[in-house]
Tab-separated table of C-alpha atoms and ligand atoms in Angstrom:
chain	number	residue	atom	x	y	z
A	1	UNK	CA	-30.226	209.190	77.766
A	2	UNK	CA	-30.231	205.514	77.818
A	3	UNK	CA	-27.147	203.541	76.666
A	4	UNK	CA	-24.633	200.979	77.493
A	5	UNK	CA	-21.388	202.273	78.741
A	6	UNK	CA	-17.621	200.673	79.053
A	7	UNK	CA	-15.555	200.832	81.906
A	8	UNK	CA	-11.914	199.807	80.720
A	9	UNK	CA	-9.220	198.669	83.360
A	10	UNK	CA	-7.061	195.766	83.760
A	11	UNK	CA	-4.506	194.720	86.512
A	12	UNK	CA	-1.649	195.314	84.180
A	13	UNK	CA	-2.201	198.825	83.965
A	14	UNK	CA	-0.438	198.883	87.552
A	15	UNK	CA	2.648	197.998	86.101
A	16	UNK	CA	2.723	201.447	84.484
A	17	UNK	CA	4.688	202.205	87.481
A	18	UNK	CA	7.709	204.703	87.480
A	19	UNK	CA	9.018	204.092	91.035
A	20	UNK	CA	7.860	205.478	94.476
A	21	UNK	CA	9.051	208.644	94.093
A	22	UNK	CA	7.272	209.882	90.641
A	23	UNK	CA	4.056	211.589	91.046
A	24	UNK	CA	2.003	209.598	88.872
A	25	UNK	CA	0.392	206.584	91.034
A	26	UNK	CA	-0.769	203.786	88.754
A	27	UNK	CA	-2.697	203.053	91.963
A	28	UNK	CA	-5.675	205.759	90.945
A	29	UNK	CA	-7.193	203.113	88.258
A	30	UNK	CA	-7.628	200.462	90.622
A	31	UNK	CA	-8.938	203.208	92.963
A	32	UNK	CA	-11.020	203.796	90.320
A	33	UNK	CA	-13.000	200.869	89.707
A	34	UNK	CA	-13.330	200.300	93.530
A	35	UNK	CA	-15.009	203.365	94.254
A	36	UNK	CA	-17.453	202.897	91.072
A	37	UNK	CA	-17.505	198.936	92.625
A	38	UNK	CA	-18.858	200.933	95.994
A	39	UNK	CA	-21.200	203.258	93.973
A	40	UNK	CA	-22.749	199.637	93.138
A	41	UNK	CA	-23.512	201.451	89.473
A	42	UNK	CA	-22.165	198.182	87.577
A	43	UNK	CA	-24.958	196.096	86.046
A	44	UNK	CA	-26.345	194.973	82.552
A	45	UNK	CA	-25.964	198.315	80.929
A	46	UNK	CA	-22.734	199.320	82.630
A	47	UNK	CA	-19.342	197.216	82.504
A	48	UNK	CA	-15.948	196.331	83.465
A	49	UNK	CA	-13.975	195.373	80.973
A	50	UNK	CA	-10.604	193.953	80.703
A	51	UNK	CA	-9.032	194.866	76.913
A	52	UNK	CA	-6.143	192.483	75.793
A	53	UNK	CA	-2.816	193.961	75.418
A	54	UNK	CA	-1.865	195.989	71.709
A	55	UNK	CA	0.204	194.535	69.250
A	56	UNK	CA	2.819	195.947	68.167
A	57	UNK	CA	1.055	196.281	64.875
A	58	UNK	CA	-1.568	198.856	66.756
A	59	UNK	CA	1.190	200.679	68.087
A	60	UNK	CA	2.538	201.054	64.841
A	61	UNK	CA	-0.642	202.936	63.782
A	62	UNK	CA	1.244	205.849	65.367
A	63	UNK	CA	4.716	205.070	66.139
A	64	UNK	CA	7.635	204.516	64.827
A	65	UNK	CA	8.911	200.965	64.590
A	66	UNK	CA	12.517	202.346	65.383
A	67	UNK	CA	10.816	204.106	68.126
A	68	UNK	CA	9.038	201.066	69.568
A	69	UNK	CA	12.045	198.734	69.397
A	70	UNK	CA	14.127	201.151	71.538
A	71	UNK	CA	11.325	201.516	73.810
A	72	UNK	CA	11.031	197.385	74.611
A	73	UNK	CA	15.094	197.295	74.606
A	74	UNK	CA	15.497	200.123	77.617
A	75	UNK	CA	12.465	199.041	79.677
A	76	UNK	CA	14.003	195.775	79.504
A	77	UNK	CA	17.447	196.945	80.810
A	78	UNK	CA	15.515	199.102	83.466
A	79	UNK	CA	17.797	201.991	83.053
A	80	UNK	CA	17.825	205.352	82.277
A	81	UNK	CA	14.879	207.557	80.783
A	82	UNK	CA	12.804	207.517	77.633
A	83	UNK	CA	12.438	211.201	77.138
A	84	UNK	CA	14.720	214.269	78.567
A	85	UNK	CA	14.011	213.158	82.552
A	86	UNK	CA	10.684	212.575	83.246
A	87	UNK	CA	9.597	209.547	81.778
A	88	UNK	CA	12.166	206.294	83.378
A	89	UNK	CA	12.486	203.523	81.272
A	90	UNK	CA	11.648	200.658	83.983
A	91	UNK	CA	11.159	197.156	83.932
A	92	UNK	CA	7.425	196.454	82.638
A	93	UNK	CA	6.477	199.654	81.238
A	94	UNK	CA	6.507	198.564	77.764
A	95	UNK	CA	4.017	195.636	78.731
A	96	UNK	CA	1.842	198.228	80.841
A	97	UNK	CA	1.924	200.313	78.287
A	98	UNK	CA	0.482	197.874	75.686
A	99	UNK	CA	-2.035	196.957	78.025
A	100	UNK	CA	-3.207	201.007	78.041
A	101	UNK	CA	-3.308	201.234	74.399
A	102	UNK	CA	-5.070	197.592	74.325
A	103	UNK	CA	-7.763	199.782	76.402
A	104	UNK	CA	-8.224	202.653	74.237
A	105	UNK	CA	-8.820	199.914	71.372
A	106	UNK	CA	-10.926	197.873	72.785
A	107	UNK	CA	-13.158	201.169	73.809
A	108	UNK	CA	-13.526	202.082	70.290
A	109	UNK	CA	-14.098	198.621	68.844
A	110	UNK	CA	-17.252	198.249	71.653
A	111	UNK	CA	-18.325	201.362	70.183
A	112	UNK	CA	-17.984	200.586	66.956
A	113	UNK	CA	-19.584	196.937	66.655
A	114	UNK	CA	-22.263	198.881	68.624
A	115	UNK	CA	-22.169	196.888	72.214
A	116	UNK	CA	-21.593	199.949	74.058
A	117	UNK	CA	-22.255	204.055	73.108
A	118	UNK	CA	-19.887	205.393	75.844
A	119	UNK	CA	-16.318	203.837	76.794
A	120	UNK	CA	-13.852	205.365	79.097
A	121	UNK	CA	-10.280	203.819	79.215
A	122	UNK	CA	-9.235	204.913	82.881
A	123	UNK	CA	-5.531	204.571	81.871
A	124	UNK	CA	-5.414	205.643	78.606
A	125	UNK	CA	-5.068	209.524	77.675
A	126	UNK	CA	-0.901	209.275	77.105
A	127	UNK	CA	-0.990	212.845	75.369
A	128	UNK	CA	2.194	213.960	75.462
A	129	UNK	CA	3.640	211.257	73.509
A	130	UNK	CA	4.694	211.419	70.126
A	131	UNK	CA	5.534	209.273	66.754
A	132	UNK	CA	9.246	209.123	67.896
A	133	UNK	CA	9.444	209.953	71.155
A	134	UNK	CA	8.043	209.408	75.053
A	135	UNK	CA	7.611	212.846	76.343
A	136	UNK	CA	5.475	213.536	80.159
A	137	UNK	CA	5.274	210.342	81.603
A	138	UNK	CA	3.225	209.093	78.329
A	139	UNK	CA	5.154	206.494	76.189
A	140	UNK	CA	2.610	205.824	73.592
A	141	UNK	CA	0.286	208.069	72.453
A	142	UNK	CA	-3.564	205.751	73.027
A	143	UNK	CA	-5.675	208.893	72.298
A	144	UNK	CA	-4.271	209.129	69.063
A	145	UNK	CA	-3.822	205.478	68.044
A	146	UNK	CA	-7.441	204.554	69.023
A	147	UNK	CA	-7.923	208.157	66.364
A	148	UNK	CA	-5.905	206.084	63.559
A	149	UNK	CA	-7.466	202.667	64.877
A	150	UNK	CA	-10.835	204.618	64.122
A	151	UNK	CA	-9.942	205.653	60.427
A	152	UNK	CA	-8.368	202.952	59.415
A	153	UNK	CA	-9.877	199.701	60.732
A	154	UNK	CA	-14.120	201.676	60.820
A	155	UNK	CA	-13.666	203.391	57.988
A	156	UNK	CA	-14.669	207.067	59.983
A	157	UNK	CA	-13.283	210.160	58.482
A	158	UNK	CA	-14.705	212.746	61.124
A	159	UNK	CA	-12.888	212.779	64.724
A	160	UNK	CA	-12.428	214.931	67.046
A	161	UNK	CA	-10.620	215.350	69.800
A	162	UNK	CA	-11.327	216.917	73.237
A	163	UNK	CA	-8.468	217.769	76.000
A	164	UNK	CA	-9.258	218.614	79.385
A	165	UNK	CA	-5.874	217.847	81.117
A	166	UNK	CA	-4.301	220.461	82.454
A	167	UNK	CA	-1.720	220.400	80.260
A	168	UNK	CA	-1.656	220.754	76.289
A	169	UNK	CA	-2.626	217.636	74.324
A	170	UNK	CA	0.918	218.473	72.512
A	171	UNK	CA	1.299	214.927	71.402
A	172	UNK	CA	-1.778	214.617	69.969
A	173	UNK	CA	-1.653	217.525	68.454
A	174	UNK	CA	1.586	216.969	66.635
A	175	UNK	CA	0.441	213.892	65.275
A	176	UNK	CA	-2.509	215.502	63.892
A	177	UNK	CA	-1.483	218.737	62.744
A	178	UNK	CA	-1.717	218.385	59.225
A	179	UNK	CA	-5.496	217.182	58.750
A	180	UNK	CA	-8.567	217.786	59.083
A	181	UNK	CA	-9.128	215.919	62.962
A	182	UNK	CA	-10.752	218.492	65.292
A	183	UNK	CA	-8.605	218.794	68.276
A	184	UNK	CA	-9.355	221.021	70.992
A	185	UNK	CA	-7.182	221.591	73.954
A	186	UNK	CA	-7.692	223.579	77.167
A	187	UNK	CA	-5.135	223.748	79.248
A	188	UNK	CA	-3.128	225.944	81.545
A	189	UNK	CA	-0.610	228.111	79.663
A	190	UNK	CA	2.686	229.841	81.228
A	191	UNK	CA	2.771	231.322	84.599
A	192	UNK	CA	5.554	229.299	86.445
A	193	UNK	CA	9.608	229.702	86.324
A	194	UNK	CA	10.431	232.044	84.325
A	195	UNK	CA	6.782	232.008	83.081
A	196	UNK	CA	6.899	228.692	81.840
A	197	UNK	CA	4.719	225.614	82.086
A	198	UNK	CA	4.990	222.257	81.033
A	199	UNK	CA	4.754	221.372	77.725
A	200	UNK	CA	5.027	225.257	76.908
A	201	UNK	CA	3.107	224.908	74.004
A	202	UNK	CA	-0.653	225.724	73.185
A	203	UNK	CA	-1.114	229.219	72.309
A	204	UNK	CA	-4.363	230.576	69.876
A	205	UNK	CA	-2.207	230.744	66.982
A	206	UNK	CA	-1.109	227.236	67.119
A	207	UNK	CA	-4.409	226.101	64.064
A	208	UNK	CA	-2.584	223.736	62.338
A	209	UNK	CA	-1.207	223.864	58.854
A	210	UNK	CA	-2.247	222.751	55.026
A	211	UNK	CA	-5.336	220.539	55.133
A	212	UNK	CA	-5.412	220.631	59.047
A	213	UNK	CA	-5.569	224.272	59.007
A	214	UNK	CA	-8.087	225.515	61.543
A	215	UNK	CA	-8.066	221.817	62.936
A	216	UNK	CA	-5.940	222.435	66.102
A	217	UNK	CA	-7.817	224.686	68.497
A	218	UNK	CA	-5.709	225.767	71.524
A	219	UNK	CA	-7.140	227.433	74.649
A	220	UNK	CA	-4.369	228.674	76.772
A	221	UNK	CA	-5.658	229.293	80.454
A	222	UNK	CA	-3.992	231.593	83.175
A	223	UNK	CA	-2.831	230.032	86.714
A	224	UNK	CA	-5.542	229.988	88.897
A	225	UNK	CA	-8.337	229.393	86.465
A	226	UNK	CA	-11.885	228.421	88.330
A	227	UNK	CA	-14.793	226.702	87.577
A	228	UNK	CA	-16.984	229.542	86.077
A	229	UNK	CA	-14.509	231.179	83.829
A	230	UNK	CA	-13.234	227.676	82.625
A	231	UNK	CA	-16.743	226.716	82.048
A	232	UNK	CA	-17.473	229.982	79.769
A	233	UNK	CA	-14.092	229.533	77.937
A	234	UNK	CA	-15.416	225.705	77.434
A	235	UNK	CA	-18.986	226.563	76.260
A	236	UNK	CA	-18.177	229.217	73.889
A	237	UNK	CA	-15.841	227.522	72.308
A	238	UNK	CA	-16.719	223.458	72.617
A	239	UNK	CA	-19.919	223.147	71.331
A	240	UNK	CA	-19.892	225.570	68.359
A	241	UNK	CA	-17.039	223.700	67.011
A	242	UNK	CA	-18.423	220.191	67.320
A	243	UNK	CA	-22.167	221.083	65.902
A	244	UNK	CA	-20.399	222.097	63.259
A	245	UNK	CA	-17.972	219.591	62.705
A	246	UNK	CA	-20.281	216.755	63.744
A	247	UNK	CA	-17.863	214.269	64.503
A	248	UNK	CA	-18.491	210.568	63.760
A	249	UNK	CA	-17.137	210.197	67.475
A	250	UNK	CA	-16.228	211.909	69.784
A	251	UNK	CA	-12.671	211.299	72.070
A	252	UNK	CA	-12.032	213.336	75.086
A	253	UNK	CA	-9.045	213.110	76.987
A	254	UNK	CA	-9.985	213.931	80.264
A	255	UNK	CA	-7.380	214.185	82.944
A	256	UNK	CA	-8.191	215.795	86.023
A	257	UNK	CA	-4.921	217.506	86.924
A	258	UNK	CA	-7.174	220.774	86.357
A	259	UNK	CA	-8.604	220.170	90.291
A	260	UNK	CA	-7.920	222.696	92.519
A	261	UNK	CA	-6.109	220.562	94.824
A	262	UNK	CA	-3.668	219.087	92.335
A	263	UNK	CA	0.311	219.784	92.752
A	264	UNK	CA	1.110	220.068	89.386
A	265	UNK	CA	-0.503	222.409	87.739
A	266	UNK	CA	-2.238	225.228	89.367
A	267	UNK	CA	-5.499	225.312	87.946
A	268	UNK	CA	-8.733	225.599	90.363
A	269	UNK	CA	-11.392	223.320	89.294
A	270	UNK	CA	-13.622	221.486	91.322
A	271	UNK	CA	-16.140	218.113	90.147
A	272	UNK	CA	-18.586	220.833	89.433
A	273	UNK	CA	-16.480	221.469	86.034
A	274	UNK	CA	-16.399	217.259	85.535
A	275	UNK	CA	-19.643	217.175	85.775
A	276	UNK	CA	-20.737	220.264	83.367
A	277	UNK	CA	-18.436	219.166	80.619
A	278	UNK	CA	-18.881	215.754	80.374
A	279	UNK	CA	-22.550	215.944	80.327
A	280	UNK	CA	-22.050	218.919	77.571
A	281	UNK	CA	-20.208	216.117	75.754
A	282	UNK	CA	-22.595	213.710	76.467
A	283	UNK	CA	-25.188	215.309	74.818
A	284	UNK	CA	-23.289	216.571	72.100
A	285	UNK	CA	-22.323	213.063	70.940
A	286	UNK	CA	-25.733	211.691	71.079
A	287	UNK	CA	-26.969	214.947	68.945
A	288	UNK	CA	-24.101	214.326	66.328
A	289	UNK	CA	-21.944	211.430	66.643
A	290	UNK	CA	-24.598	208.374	67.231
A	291	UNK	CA	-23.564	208.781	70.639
A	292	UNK	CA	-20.485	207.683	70.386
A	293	UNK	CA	-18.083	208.867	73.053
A	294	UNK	CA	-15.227	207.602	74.054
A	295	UNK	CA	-13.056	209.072	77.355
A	296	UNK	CA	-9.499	208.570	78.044
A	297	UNK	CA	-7.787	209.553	81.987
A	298	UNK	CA	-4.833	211.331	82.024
A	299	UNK	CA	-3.377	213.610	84.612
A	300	UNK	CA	-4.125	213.956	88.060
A	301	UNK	CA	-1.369	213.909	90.421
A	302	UNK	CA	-3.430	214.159	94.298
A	303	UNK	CA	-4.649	210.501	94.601
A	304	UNK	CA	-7.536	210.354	97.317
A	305	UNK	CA	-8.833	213.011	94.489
A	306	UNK	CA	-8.327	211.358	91.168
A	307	UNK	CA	-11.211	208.643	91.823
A	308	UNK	CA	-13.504	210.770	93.383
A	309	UNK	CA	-12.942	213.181	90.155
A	310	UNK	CA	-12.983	210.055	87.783
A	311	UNK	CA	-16.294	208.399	88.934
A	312	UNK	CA	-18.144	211.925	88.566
A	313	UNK	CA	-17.326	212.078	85.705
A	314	UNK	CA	-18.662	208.367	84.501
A	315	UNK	CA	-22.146	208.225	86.430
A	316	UNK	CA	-22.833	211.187	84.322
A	317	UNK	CA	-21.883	209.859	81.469
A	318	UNK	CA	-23.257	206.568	82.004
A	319	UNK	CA	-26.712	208.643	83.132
A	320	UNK	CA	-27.036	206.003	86.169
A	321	UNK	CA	-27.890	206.730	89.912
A	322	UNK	CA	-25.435	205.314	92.694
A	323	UNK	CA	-27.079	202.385	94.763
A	324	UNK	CA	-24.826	204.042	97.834
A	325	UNK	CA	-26.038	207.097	98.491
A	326	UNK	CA	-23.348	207.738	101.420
A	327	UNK	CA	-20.361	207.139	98.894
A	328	UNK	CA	-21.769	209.157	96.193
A	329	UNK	CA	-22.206	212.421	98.332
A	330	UNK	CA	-18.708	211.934	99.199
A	331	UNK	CA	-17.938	211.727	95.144
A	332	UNK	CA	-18.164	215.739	94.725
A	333	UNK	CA	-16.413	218.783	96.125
A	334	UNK	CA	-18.186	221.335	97.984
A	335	UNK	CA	-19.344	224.211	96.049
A	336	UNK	CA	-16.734	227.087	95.764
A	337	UNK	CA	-18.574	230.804	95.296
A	338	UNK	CA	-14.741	232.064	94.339
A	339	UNK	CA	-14.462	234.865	91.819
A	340	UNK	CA	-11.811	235.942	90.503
A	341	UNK	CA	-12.790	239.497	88.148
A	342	UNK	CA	-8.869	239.634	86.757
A	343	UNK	CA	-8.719	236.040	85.726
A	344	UNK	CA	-12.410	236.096	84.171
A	345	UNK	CA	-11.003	239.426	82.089
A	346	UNK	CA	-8.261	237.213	80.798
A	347	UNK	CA	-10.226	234.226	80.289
A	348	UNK	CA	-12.641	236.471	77.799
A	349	UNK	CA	-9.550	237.900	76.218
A	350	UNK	CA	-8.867	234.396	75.104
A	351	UNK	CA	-12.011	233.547	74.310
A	352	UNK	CA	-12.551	236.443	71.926
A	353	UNK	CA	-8.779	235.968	70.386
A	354	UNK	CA	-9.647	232.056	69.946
A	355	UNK	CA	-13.082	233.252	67.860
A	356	UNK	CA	-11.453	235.336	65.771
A	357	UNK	CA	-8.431	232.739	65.340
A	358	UNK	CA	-10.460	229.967	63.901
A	359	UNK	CA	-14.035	230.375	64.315
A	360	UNK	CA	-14.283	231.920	60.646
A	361	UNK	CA	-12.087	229.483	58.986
A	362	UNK	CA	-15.073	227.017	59.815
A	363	UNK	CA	-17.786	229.440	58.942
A	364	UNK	CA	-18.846	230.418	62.630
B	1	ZN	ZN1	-25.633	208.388	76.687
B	2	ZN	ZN1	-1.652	216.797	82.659
């Protein structure tokens, strides 16, 4: 389908840097936009952008001006953490992390005034984060401030939320739980010490509460979840949800710490997934949403793979072919024919408990 699509990065977004040692690697946006530079897909109908830096007044769409304050103070000092050990407070941060929520913004507002249908903020996603609180290397939640950005400066009522990281969309989530903004989450769920995995939350019965009841959809994956069971889990459950929501747009958080190669998280998906779902998306947000679809990064924690994961992803969204045909057969991962007849039985366990969770509350 024809359309103009976004590409949002700017040089500050490398200042979102937590040291040499921490596994996120700002590096992967740059990355980014050079491989998609190499694909030679930018032209008249697909751009680079570079958003301005929020205000703090955007932030405060979400956070908490308490919250914010503390957050400028500590990454001014350099010192210390923002959250319980995983998220330092170092010099810049605050600034990069304006500069990711200016992103995020600036995707919806090209969607919105109409110069663009599709948008994808490379460093945007921030999921974990909260109104009062940095939590997984996020410190302001862009996903759901570009949500509140939507209601409140376009006037949409309808919004939903897709999350593909490998970990639950918790901050989002949170933020949202009381009303009626569709967010979906798949994610990996338990299986490490002690049978715990980060953020530990995200089971079925997690639906949201009052008028957001049936609003929070949580599908809790098993370690070593692969392409074809995630893909069932996704299109039984995705789709029915959003044809009958019918979003006004459509946000989907899409890290790519799912891949089978990253260290984090223990999930086993190759581009083959990337592809599949963000094409599903595609065309459900030109059959309901005006085509209106705006992506966020996230996770994704192997770095020669994050790109290559990335930039699958946006030539399908952006529906254009690669001028260099040698880089874009390196873009995907060799098919993978594994099977797995344990994890599949688990996977349609979940499936089946997430139907009869929240399916009926929306008629389905
Ligand atoms: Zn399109
Ligand atoms: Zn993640």
């Amino acid at each position: 389908m024809a359309g103009r699509t976004a590409f949002l990065y700017h040089d500050d977004y490398l200042g979102y840097n937590f040291g040499p040692s921490h596994p996120l690697k700002p590096k992967r946006y740059e990355d980014t936009l050079e491989l998609l530079q190499n694909l030679g897909i930018f032209d008249d109908m697909v751009k680079h952008y570079q958003p301005p830096r929020a205000s703090e007044e955007d932030l405060m769409l979400v956070h908490s001006q308490e919250y914010i304050q503390r957050v400028k103070r500590q990454c001014e000092k350099g010192a210390g953490y923002l959250d319980y050990g995983d998220t330092p407070a170092r010099r810049g941060i605050y600034e990069a992390s304006c500069a990711k929520v200016g992103g995020s913004i600036l995707g919806a507002d090209l969607i919105m005034r109409g110069d663009v249908n599709h948008a994808f903020n490379v460093g945007g996603g921030l999921h974990h984060a909260t109104r009062d609180s940095a939590a997984g290397f996020c410190v302001f939640n862009d996903v759901a401030i570009a949500a509140r950005h939507l209601q409140q400066r376009h006037d949409l009522e309808r919004i939903a939320i897709v999350d593909v990281d490998g970990h639950h969309g918790d901050g989002t989530q949170r933020i949202f739980y009381k009303e009626p903004i569709l967010t979906i989450s798949l994610h990996r769920y338990g299986g490490g010490f002690l049978g715990r995995f980060y953020p530990g939350t995200g089971t079925v019965d997690e639906i949201g509460e009052g008028a957001g009841k049936g609003y929070s959809v949580n599908v809790p994956l098993p370690v070593g979840t692969f392409n074809e069971a995630y893909l069932e889990a996704f299109n039984e459950i995705v789709p029915p949800l959003l044809e009958e929501y019918e979003p006004e747009i459509l946000l989907n958080q899409f890290g790519v710490d799912t891949h089978y190669q990253d260290p984090l998280v223990g999930l086993a998906l190759t581009t083959k997934s990337y592809v599949e779902v963000s094409s599903v998306l595609h065309h459900l947000a030109h059959e309901f949403s005006s085509g209106r679809y705006l992506i966020f990064g996230g996770g994704g924690y192997e770095p020669s793979n994050v790109s290559r994961c990335w930039a699958a992803m946006f030539i399908t969204v952006a529906g254009v072919r690669a001028k260099n045909e040698d880089v874009y057969r390196e873009l995907f991962d060799r098919e993978m024919k594994y099977q797995n007849p344990e994890i599949s039985r688990r996977v349609r366990k979940i499936i089946k408990d997430v139907k009869n969770t929240v399916f009926p509350i929306h008629g389905l």
